[in-house]
Every structure is written in C-alpha cells, then in structure tokens.
Tab-separated table of C-alpha atoms in Angstrom:
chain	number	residue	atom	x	y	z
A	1	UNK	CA	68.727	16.589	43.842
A	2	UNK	CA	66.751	17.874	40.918
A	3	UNK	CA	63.414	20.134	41.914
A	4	UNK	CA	59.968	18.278	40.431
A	5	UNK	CA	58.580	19.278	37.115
A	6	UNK	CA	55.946	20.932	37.398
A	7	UNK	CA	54.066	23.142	34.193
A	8	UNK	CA	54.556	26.812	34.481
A	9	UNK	CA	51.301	27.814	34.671
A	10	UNK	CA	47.535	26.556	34.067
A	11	UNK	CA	44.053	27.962	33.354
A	12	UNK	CA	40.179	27.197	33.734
A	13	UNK	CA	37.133	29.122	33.992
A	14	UNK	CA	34.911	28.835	37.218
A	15	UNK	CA	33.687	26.079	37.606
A	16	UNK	CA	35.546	23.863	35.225
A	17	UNK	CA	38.039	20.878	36.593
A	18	UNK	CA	42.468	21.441	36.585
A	19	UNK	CA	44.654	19.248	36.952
A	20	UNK	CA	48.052	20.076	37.582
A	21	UNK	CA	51.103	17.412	37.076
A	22	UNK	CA	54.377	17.030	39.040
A	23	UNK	CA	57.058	14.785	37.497
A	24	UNK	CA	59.665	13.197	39.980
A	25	UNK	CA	61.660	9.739	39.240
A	26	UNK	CA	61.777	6.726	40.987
A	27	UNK	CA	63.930	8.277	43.641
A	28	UNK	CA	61.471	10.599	45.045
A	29	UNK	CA	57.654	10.691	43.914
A	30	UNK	CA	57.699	7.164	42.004
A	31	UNK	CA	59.300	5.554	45.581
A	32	UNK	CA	57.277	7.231	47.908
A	33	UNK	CA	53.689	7.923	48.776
A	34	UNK	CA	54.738	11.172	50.220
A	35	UNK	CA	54.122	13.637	48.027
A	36	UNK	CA	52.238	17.053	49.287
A	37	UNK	CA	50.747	19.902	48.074
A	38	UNK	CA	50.895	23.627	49.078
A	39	UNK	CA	48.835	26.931	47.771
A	40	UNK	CA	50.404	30.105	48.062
A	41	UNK	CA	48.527	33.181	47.348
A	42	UNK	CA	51.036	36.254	46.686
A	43	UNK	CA	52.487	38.141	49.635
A	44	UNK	CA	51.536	34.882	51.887
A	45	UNK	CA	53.100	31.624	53.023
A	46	UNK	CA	52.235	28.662	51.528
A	47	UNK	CA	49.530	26.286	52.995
A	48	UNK	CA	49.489	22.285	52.836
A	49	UNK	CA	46.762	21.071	50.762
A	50	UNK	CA	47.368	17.794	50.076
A	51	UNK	CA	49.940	15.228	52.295
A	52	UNK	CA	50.626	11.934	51.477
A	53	UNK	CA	49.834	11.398	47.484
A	54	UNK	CA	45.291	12.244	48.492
A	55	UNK	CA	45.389	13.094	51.919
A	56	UNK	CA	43.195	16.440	52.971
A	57	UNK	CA	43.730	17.896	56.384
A	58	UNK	CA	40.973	19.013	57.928
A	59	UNK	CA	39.367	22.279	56.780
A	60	UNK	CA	40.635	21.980	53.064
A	61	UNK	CA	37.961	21.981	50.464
A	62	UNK	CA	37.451	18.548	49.143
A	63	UNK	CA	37.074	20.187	45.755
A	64	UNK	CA	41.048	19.236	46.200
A	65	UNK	CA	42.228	15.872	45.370
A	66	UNK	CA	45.822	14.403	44.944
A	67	UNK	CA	46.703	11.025	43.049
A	68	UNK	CA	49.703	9.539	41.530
A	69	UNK	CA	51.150	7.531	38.386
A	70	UNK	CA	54.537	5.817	38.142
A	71	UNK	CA	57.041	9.015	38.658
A	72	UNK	CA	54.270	11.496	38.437
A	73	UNK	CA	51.550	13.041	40.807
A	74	UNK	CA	48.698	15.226	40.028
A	75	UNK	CA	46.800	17.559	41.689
A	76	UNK	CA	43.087	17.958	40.592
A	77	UNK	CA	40.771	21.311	41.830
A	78	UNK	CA	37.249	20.405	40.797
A	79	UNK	CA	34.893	23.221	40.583
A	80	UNK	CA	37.482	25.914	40.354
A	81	UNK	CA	36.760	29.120	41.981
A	82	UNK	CA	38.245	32.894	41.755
A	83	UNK	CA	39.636	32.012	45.133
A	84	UNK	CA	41.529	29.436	44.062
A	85	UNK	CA	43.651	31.336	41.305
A	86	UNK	CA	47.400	30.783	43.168
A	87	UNK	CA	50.769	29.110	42.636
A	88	UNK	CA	50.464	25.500	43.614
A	89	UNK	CA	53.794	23.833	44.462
A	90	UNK	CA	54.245	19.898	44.718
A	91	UNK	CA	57.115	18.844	47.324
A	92	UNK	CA	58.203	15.046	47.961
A	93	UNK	CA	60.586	13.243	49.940
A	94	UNK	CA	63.780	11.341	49.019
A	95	UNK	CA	65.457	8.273	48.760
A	96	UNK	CA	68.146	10.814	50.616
A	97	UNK	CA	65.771	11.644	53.144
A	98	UNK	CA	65.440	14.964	51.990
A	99	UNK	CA	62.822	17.180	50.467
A	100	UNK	CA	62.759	18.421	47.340
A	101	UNK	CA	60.004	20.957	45.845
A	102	UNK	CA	58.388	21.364	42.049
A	103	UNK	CA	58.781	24.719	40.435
A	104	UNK	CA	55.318	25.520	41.059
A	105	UNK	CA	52.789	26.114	38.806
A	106	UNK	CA	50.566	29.757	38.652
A	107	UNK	CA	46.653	28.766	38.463
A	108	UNK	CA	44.804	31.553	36.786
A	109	UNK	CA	41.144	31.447	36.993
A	110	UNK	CA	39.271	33.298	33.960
B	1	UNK	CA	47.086	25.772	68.049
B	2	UNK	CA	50.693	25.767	67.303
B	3	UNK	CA	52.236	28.584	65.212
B	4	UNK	CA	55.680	29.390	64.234
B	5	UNK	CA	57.428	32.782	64.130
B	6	UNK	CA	60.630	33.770	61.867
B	7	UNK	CA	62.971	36.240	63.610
B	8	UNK	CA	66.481	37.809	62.251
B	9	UNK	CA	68.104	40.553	60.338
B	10	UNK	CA	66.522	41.522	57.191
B	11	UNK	CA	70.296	42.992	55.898
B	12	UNK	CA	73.473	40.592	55.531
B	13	UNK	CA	76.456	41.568	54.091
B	14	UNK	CA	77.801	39.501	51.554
B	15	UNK	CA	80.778	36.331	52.409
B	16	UNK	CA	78.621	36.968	56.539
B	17	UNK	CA	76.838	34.181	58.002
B	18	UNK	CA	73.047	34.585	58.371
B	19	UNK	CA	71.297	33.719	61.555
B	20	UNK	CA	67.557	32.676	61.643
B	21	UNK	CA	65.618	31.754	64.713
B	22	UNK	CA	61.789	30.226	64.638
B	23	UNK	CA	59.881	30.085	68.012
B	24	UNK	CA	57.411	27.541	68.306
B	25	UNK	CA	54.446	28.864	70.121
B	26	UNK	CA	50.963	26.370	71.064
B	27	UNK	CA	52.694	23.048	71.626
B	28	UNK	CA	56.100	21.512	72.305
B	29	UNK	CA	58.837	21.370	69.742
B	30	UNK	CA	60.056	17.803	71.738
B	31	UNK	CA	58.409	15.407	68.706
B	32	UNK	CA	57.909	16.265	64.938
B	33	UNK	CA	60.217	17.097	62.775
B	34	UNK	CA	61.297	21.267	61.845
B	35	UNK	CA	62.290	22.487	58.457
B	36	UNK	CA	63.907	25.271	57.115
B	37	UNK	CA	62.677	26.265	53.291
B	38	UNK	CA	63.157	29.578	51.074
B	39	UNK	CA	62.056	31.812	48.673
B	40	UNK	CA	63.609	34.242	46.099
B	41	UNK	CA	62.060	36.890	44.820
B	42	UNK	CA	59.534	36.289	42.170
B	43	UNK	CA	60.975	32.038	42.331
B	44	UNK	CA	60.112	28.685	44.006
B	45	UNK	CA	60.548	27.403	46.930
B	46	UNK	CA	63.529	25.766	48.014
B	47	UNK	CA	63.843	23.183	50.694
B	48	UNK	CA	67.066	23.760	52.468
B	49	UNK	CA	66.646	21.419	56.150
B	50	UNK	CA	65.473	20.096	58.737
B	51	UNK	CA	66.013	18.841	62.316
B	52	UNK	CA	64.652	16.278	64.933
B	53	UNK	CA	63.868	17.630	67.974
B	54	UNK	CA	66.329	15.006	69.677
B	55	UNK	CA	69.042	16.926	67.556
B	56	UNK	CA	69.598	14.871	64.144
B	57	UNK	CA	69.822	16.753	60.794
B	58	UNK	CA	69.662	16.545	57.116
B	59	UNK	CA	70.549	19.458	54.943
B	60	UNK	CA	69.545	19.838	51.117
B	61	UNK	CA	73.055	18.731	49.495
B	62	UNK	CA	73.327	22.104	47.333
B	63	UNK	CA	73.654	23.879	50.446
B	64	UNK	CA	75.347	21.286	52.841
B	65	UNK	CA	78.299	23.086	53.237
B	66	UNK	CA	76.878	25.951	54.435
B	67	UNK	CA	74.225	24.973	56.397
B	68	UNK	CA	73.643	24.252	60.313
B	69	UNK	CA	70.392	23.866	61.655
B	70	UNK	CA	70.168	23.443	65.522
B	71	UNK	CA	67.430	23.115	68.518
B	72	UNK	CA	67.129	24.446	71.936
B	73	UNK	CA	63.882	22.596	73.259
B	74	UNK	CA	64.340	24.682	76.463
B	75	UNK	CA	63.436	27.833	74.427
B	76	UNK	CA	61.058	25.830	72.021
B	77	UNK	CA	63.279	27.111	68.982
B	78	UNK	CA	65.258	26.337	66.290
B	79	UNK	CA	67.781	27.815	64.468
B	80	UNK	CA	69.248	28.504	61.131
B	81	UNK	CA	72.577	29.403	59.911
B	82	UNK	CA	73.696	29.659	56.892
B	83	UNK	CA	77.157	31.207	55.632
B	84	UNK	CA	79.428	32.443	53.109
B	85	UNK	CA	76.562	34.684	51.913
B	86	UNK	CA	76.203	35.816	48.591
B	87	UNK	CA	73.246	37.933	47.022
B	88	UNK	CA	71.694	34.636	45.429
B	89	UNK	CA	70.684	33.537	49.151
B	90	UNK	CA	68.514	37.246	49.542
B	91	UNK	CA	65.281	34.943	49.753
B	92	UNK	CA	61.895	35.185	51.722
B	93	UNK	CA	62.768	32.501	54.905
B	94	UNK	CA	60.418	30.052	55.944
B	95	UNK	CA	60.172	27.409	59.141
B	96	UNK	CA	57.921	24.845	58.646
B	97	UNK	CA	56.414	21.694	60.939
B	98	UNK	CA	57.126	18.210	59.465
B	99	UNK	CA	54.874	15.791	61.405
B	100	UNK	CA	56.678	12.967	59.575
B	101	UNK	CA	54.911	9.481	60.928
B	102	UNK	CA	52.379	7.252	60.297
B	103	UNK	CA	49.396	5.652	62.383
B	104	UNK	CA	47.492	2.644	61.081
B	105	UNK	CA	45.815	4.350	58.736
B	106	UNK	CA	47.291	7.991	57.758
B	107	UNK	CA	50.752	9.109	57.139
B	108	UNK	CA	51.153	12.597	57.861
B	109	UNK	CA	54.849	13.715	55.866
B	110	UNK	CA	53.638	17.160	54.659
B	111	UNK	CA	54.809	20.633	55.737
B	112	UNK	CA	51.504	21.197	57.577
B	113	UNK	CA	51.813	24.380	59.526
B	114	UNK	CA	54.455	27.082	58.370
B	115	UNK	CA	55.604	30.583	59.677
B	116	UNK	CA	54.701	33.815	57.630
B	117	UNK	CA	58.441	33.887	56.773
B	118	UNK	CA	61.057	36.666	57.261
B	119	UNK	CA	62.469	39.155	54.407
B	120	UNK	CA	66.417	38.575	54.065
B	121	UNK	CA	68.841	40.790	51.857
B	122	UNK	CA	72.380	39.961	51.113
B	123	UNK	CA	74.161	43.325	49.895
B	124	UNK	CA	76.809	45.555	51.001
C-alpha cells in the first residue's frame, strides 16, 4: 500500500484559514468515509482531530473541520492560531482492511 | 479515562527480534480494536497493525513477514514483535485505540487515544 499524499508543508498568519489536502485513490480515501486526522506537536504523540471524513471528538476546537472530494480529503483550520503550528498527518483505511497514513504536512504559523 | 503505556528495550541488536508490550489502563481491552504504528526519526508515521481483542490480526503488508501482534486480555495488554531487525526499524513506537464501529449516527474508525510511545534503537 502506498502512504497518502499529503503537501510537505503549509503556512498562514493568525488568524487566516489552511487547508491542507490528502490524496488517496479509490482504494482507500475515495472508498471510504474513514479518513482521520491527527496533530502532533514535536517531542509528543499525535492526537486525533478529525475521524470519519468531519467528525470532531469532543474537546477539539471546532475551528477544525474535515471534508472530502473523489480520492482526496482536506483538512481546514479556520482562525489559525500560534498553537496550532504542528505536523498534521491524514490516515485512512483500506480496501485491505488496513491503515495507511499521509506523509504529513508541517503547519507553520507566521 | 483509558490510557495506554509503551514498555520495552530501547537497544536491539541488529537480525534480533524486538518485543513491545502496551498496557491498557482505565477500561477493558475486551472490545475495540489495538494498533501498533511508528515513527523514524525526523519521518512519518507508519501504520504497522492491529489486533481484535478476540485475537484476529491484520499486519501492514510491507512488514507482514515480520510482524506478530498478540493479546492477553487477562493482563489487559498487547504485544508487539517484530524481527529480523535492521537499523531502518530504530523508530519512536506507538499503541494506539481503534474504536472501529458505527452507531446510527457516528462512525468512530480513528486512532482516538494513543500512548506517548517508546524510543527503540537497532545497532550493535
């Protein structure tokens, strides 16, 4: 299985909107609605953000938002904050029932 | 709440096998699903299995042939082992709850609470 595409790294200044892509195929984001989200800030482990393509659990900011396109899902931080400046990974499952994880992408905040 | 803690050696040699075990403190390991995912240095993550508590597997198929992931619901742990080391596996390991169902309304097939993952070095 091939990890997610996800871009290397993306910038905005606080309180500006980013959106951050993850391309799969038809195998594993495009067939499923089960696409999630994790932060990591550095030395830490990473935390779920998103679950299911838009789901939140409960204490996450809803300043997060997931969606999804075809092969590709997106994850969208409105109002972005100096706390939010961490690698973001994208994960979904498979038409093998396995996982498979983006190549995360490293949020800087200006 | 629950929480999950890594333990093992932080030194392998290389061609050893690795042993990992995460202890699942705060609620029963008898329903969910419990993955196994790493970390090299300074890269992504990499999803390498998981298990049912009732015993079934699936393994990421890069590392099939090296992988076993058991459960011992007595102990509320499961286990990692992973051989034929070489210094591409020195990663940070993770252990990771998979609720993996869906109620009438919600699906819940995220990685939703994690360890704080354990250091491991392959070298001689």
């Amino acid at each position: 299985q091939s990890a997610l595409t996800q871009p290397a790294s993306v910038s905005g200044s606080p309180g500006q909107s980013i959106t951050i892509s993850c391309t799969g195929t038809s195998s594993d984001v495009g067939g499923y609605n089960y696409v999630s989200w994790y932060q990591q800030h550095p030395g830490k482990a990473p935390k779920l953000m998103i679950h299911d393509v838009s789901e939140r659990p409960s204490g996450v900011s809803n300043r997060f938002s997931g969606s999804k396109s075809g092969n590709t899902a997106s994850l969208t931080i409105s109002k972005v904050q100096a706390e939010d400046e961490a690698d973001y990974y994208c994960s979904s499952y498979t038409s093998i029932s396995t996982w498979v994880f983006g190549g995360g992408t490293k949020l800087t905040v200006l | 709440q629950v929480q999950l803690q890594e333990s093992g050696p932080g030194l392998v040699k290389p061609s050893e096998t690795l042993s990992l075990t995460c202890t699942v403190s705060g609620g029963s390991i008898s329903t969910y699903y419990w993955s196994w995912i790493r970390q090299p240095p300074g890269k992504g993550l990499e999803w390498i299995g998981y298990i049912y508590y009732s015993g079934s597997t699936n393994y990421n198929p890069s590392l099939k042939s090296r992988v076993t992931i058991s459960v011992d619901t007595s102990k509320n742990q499961f286990s990692l082992k992973l051989s034929s080391l070489t210094a591409a596996d020195t990663a940070i390991y993770y252990c990771a709850r998979v609720p993996a169902y869906c109620t009438t309304t919600t699906c819940y097939y995220g990685m939703d609470v994690w360890g704080q993952g354990t250091t491991v070095t392959v070298s001689s």
